[in-house]
mmCIF file of C-alpha atoms in Angstrom:
data_model
loop_
_atom_site.group_PDB
_atom_site.id
_atom_site.type_symbol
_atom_site.label_atom_id
_atom_site.label_comp_id
_atom_site.label_asym_id
_atom_site.label_seq_id
_atom_site.Cartn_x
_atom_site.Cartn_y
_atom_site.Cartn_z
ATOM 1 C CA GLY A 1 4.900 -21.845 -26.133
ATOM 2 C CA VAL A 2 6.603 -24.056 -23.636
ATOM 3 C CA PRO A 3 4.804 -27.329 -22.832
ATOM 4 C CA ARG A 4 3.496 -27.575 -19.271
ATOM 5 C CA LEU A 5 3.595 -30.648 -17.082
ATOM 6 C CA VAL A 6 0.265 -31.930 -15.834
ATOM 7 C CA LYS A 7 0.040 -32.516 -12.074
ATOM 8 C CA GLU A 8 -1.372 -35.785 -10.736
ATOM 9 C CA GLY A 9 -5.136 -35.547 -10.179
ATOM 10 C CA THR A 10 -5.542 -32.597 -12.538
ATOM 11 C CA VAL A 11 -8.827 -32.042 -14.344
ATOM 12 C CA MET A 12 -8.454 -30.480 -17.784
ATOM 13 C CA GLU A 13 -11.062 -29.090 -20.129
ATOM 14 C CA ILE A 14 -10.753 -30.697 -23.557
ATOM 15 C CA LEU A 15 -13.305 -29.918 -26.275
ATOM 16 C CA GLY A 16 -15.760 -28.637 -23.671
ATOM 17 C CA SER A 17 -15.582 -31.724 -21.477
ATOM 18 C CA HIS A 18 -13.730 -32.106 -18.198
ATOM 19 C CA VAL A 19 -11.198 -34.925 -18.303
ATOM 20 C CA SER A 20 -9.166 -36.234 -15.392
ATOM 21 C CA ASN A 21 -5.638 -37.450 -16.014
ATOM 22 C CA THR A 22 -6.389 -40.366 -13.676
ATOM 23 C CA GLY A 23 -9.084 -41.667 -16.037
ATOM 24 C CA ASP A 24 -11.886 -41.084 -13.536
ATOM 25 C CA ALA A 25 -15.145 -40.185 -15.293
ATOM 26 C CA HIS A 26 -16.601 -38.505 -12.222
ATOM 27 C CA ALA A 27 -15.010 -35.115 -12.976
ATOM 28 C CA SER A 28 -16.653 -35.079 -16.400
ATOM 29 C CA PHE A 29 -19.977 -36.271 -14.968
ATOM 30 C CA ALA A 30 -19.908 -33.627 -12.213
ATOM 31 C CA HIS A 31 -19.253 -30.947 -14.825
ATOM 32 C CA ARG A 32 -22.167 -32.155 -16.954
ATOM 33 C CA VAL A 33 -24.431 -32.138 -13.870
ATOM 34 C CA GLU A 34 -23.492 -28.492 -13.276
ATOM 35 C CA GLN A 35 -24.341 -27.688 -16.892
ATOM 36 C CA ALA A 36 -27.668 -29.556 -16.816
ATOM 37 C CA ASP A 37 -28.617 -27.996 -13.471
ATOM 38 C CA GLY A 38 -27.893 -24.590 -15.007
ATOM 39 C CA VAL A 39 -30.293 -25.361 -17.868
ATOM 40 C CA PHE A 40 -32.918 -26.533 -15.375
ATOM 41 C CA PHE A 41 -32.688 -23.435 -13.175
ATOM 42 C CA LYS A 42 -32.636 -21.127 -16.187
ATOM 43 C CA ASP A 43 -36.101 -22.424 -17.140
ATOM 44 C CA LYS A 44 -37.238 -23.558 -13.679
ATOM 45 C CA GLU A 45 -40.612 -21.836 -14.029
ATOM 46 C CA MET A 46 -41.435 -23.942 -17.088
ATOM 47 C CA TYR A 47 -40.327 -27.229 -15.461
ATOM 48 C CA THR A 48 -42.163 -26.643 -12.176
ATOM 49 C CA SER A 49 -45.242 -24.704 -13.308
ATOM 50 C CA LYS A 50 -48.562 -26.457 -12.805
ATOM 51 C CA VAL A 51 -49.806 -24.585 -15.912
ATOM 52 C CA PHE A 52 -48.124 -27.220 -18.092
ATOM 53 C CA PRO A 53 -49.199 -30.863 -17.826
ATOM 54 C CA VAL A 54 -46.611 -33.088 -16.169
ATOM 55 C CA ILE A 55 -46.169 -35.044 -19.437
ATOM 56 C CA THR A 56 -45.085 -31.821 -21.171
ATOM 57 C CA ARG A 57 -42.624 -31.062 -18.390
ATOM 58 C CA PHE A 58 -41.223 -34.609 -18.602
ATOM 59 C CA ARG A 59 -40.909 -34.252 -22.382
ATOM 60 C CA GLU A 60 -38.985 -30.990 -21.992
ATOM 61 C CA TYR A 61 -36.719 -32.658 -19.439
ATOM 62 C CA VAL A 62 -35.899 -35.391 -21.976
ATOM 63 C CA ARG A 63 -35.418 -32.860 -24.803
ATOM 64 C CA ARG A 64 -33.319 -30.311 -22.926
ATOM 65 C CA LEU A 65 -31.695 -31.685 -19.786
ATOM 66 C CA VAL A 66 -30.857 -35.256 -20.755
ATOM 67 C CA PRO A 67 -28.825 -34.274 -23.862
ATOM 68 C CA CYS A 68 -27.040 -31.633 -21.796
ATOM 69 C CA LEU A 69 -26.106 -34.209 -19.152
ATOM 70 C CA LEU A 70 -25.076 -36.909 -21.636
ATOM 71 C CA HIS A 71 -22.954 -34.603 -23.811
ATOM 72 C CA ASN A 72 -19.521 -36.262 -24.256
ATOM 73 C CA SER A 73 -20.666 -39.196 -22.094
ATOM 74 C CA ARG A 74 -19.193 -41.812 -24.404
ATOM 75 C CA SER A 75 -15.857 -41.335 -22.670
ATOM 76 C CA TRP A 76 -17.336 -42.260 -19.278
ATOM 77 C CA VAL A 77 -16.595 -45.676 -17.858
ATOM 78 C CA TRP A 78 -19.797 -47.359 -16.738
ATOM 79 C CA GLY A 79 -19.721 -48.427 -13.138
ATOM 80 C CA GLU A 80 -21.743 -48.607 -9.964
ATOM 81 C CA ARG A 81 -20.798 -45.084 -8.873
ATOM 82 C CA LEU A 82 -21.765 -43.537 -12.213
ATOM 83 C CA ALA A 83 -25.079 -45.437 -12.287
ATOM 84 C CA LYS A 84 -25.890 -44.347 -8.715
ATOM 85 C CA ASP A 85 -25.005 -40.714 -9.433
ATOM 86 C CA MET A 86 -27.069 -40.664 -12.649
ATOM 87 C CA TYR A 87 -30.032 -42.240 -10.902
ATOM 88 C CA GLU A 88 -29.882 -39.805 -7.972
ATOM 89 C CA TRP A 89 -29.578 -36.785 -10.260
ATOM 90 C CA GLU A 90 -32.563 -37.857 -12.321
ATOM 91 C CA ILE A 91 -34.719 -38.520 -9.250
ATOM 92 C CA LYS A 92 -33.820 -35.081 -7.875
ATOM 93 C CA ILE A 93 -34.917 -33.427 -11.133
ATOM 94 C CA LEU A 94 -38.091 -35.523 -11.523
ATOM 95 C CA ARG A 95 -39.147 -34.686 -7.953
ATOM 96 C CA ARG A 96 -38.671 -30.987 -8.695
ATOM 97 C CA ILE A 97 -40.641 -31.276 -11.940
ATOM 98 C CA PHE A 98 -43.516 -33.058 -10.268
ATOM 99 C CA GLY A 99 -43.526 -30.772 -7.227
ATOM 100 C CA PHE A 100 -44.206 -33.170 -4.373
ATOM 101 C CA ASN A 101 -45.046 -31.764 -0.950
ATOM 102 C CA ARG A 102 -44.318 -33.486 2.325
ATOM 103 C CA LYS A 103 -47.292 -34.951 4.111
ATOM 104 C CA ILE A 104 -48.062 -34.075 7.706
ATOM 105 C CA ASN A 105 -45.950 -36.196 10.090
ATOM 106 C CA GLU A 106 -43.910 -37.569 7.179
ATOM 107 C CA THR A 107 -40.181 -37.719 7.858
ATOM 108 C CA TRP A 108 -37.739 -36.353 5.322
ATOM 109 C CA ILE A 109 -36.533 -39.882 4.468
ATOM 110 C CA GLU A 110 -40.105 -41.150 4.023
ATOM 111 C CA TRP A 111 -40.788 -38.175 1.743
ATOM 112 C CA GLN A 112 -37.637 -38.883 -0.275
ATOM 113 C CA LEU A 113 -38.531 -42.556 -0.745
ATOM 114 C CA ARG A 114 -42.188 -41.900 -1.554
ATOM 115 C CA THR A 115 -41.473 -39.123 -4.027
ATOM 116 C CA ALA A 116 -38.633 -41.038 -5.699
ATOM 117 C CA ARG A 117 -40.840 -44.095 -6.271
ATOM 118 C CA THR A 118 -43.805 -42.024 -7.443
ATOM 119 C CA ALA A 119 -41.782 -39.788 -9.769
ATOM 120 C CA ARG A 120 -39.982 -42.767 -11.320
ATOM 121 C CA ARG A 121 -43.245 -44.702 -11.754
ATOM 122 C CA LEU A 122 -45.044 -41.756 -13.371
ATOM 123 C CA PHE A 123 -42.078 -40.977 -15.638
ATOM 124 C CA GLU A 124 -41.780 -44.559 -16.890
ATOM 125 C CA LYS A 125 -45.561 -45.033 -17.096
ATOM 126 C CA ALA A 126 -45.625 -42.010 -19.427
ATOM 127 C CA GLY A 127 -43.290 -43.958 -21.755
ATOM 128 C CA PHE A 128 -39.940 -42.336 -20.968
ATOM 129 C CA GLU A 129 -36.688 -44.237 -20.380
ATOM 130 C CA ASN A 130 -34.683 -43.563 -17.258
ATOM 131 C CA ILE A 131 -31.304 -41.910 -17.718
ATOM 132 C CA CYS A 132 -29.253 -45.052 -17.027
ATOM 133 C CA LEU A 133 -31.106 -47.022 -19.701
ATOM 134 C CA ARG A 134 -30.800 -44.129 -22.147
ATOM 135 C CA TYR A 135 -27.056 -43.907 -21.456
ATOM 136 C CA SER A 136 -26.517 -47.653 -21.915
ATOM 137 C CA ARG A 137 -28.469 -47.639 -25.203
ATOM 138 C CA ARG A 138 -26.322 -44.741 -26.402
ATOM 139 C CA ILE A 139 -23.106 -46.587 -25.557
ATOM 140 C CA HIS A 140 -24.394 -49.830 -27.083
ATOM 141 C CA LYS A 141 -25.373 -48.046 -30.304
ATOM 142 C CA PHE A 142 -21.956 -46.398 -30.467
ATOM 143 C CA GLY A 143 -20.300 -49.796 -30.003
ATOM 144 C CA GLU A 144 -22.342 -51.281 -32.836
ATOM 145 C CA LEU A 145 -21.272 -48.477 -35.155
ATOM 146 C CA ILE A 146 -17.594 -49.041 -34.357
ATOM 147 C CA VAL A 147 -17.877 -52.792 -34.862
ATOM 148 C CA CYS A 148 -19.889 -52.370 -38.049
ATOM 149 C CA LYS A 149 -17.376 -49.956 -39.580
ATOM 150 C CA THR A 150 -14.255 -51.884 -38.625
ATOM 151 C CA ARG A 151 -15.518 -55.355 -39.494
ATOM 152 C CA LYS A 152 -14.333 -56.618 -42.883
ATOM 153 C CA ASP A 153 -16.820 -59.482 -42.958
ATOM 154 C CA LYS A 154 -19.368 -58.778 -45.759
ATOM 155 C CA ASP A 155 -22.128 -60.861 -44.105
ATOM 156 C CA PHE A 156 -22.014 -58.661 -41.018
ATOM 157 C CA GLY A 157 -23.843 -55.753 -42.701
ATOM 158 C CA ALA A 158 -27.265 -56.413 -41.174
ATOM 159 C CA ILE A 159 -27.428 -55.969 -37.430
ATOM 160 C CA ARG A 160 -30.692 -57.251 -36.099
ATOM 161 C CA PRO A 161 -32.063 -55.930 -32.787
#
C-alpha cells in the first residue's frame, strides 16, 4: 500500500512494544506497566492470599510480573524518571502482595511510607533484587555481550565480574 506519514508525538506498536517517534521510553514503559498489571490482576488471589507464604508470593512476582514489565526494556533510556516510575510501580505491587492495613490514626501518607519501607526491606531481606537493580544488570549484561562480540582483540575473551 501507500506509505503513511507519522505525526509528531505518535506512539507506534512495533514487535509488541510501544515506541514513540520522539524517542521517549515512557510510552513503552507505560504499556509494559499495563501488561504487568493485567498479569497481576488476573492472578490477584494468588498474589494476595494469606494461604501462601509471603516468600512464595514474592517469588511468583519475580517469575511472572518482572519479566512481563521488563519485556523489550533494552530500548529504554535509563533516567531519573524511569527509575522513579519503576520504583513506584514495584512498591505498589509489593504492598499489595504483602497486604498491609492502615493503623488507627495513621494518615494515608504515613501508611504509604511505612508500608513502602517495610515491603522493600522484607523483599530484599528475602534475597530478591529490586526492579531497578535487575534492570541495570540486564542492560549491563547486554552491553557486555555487544562489546564481547564486536571486539576483535583476542585477549578480551574472558570478562571477569
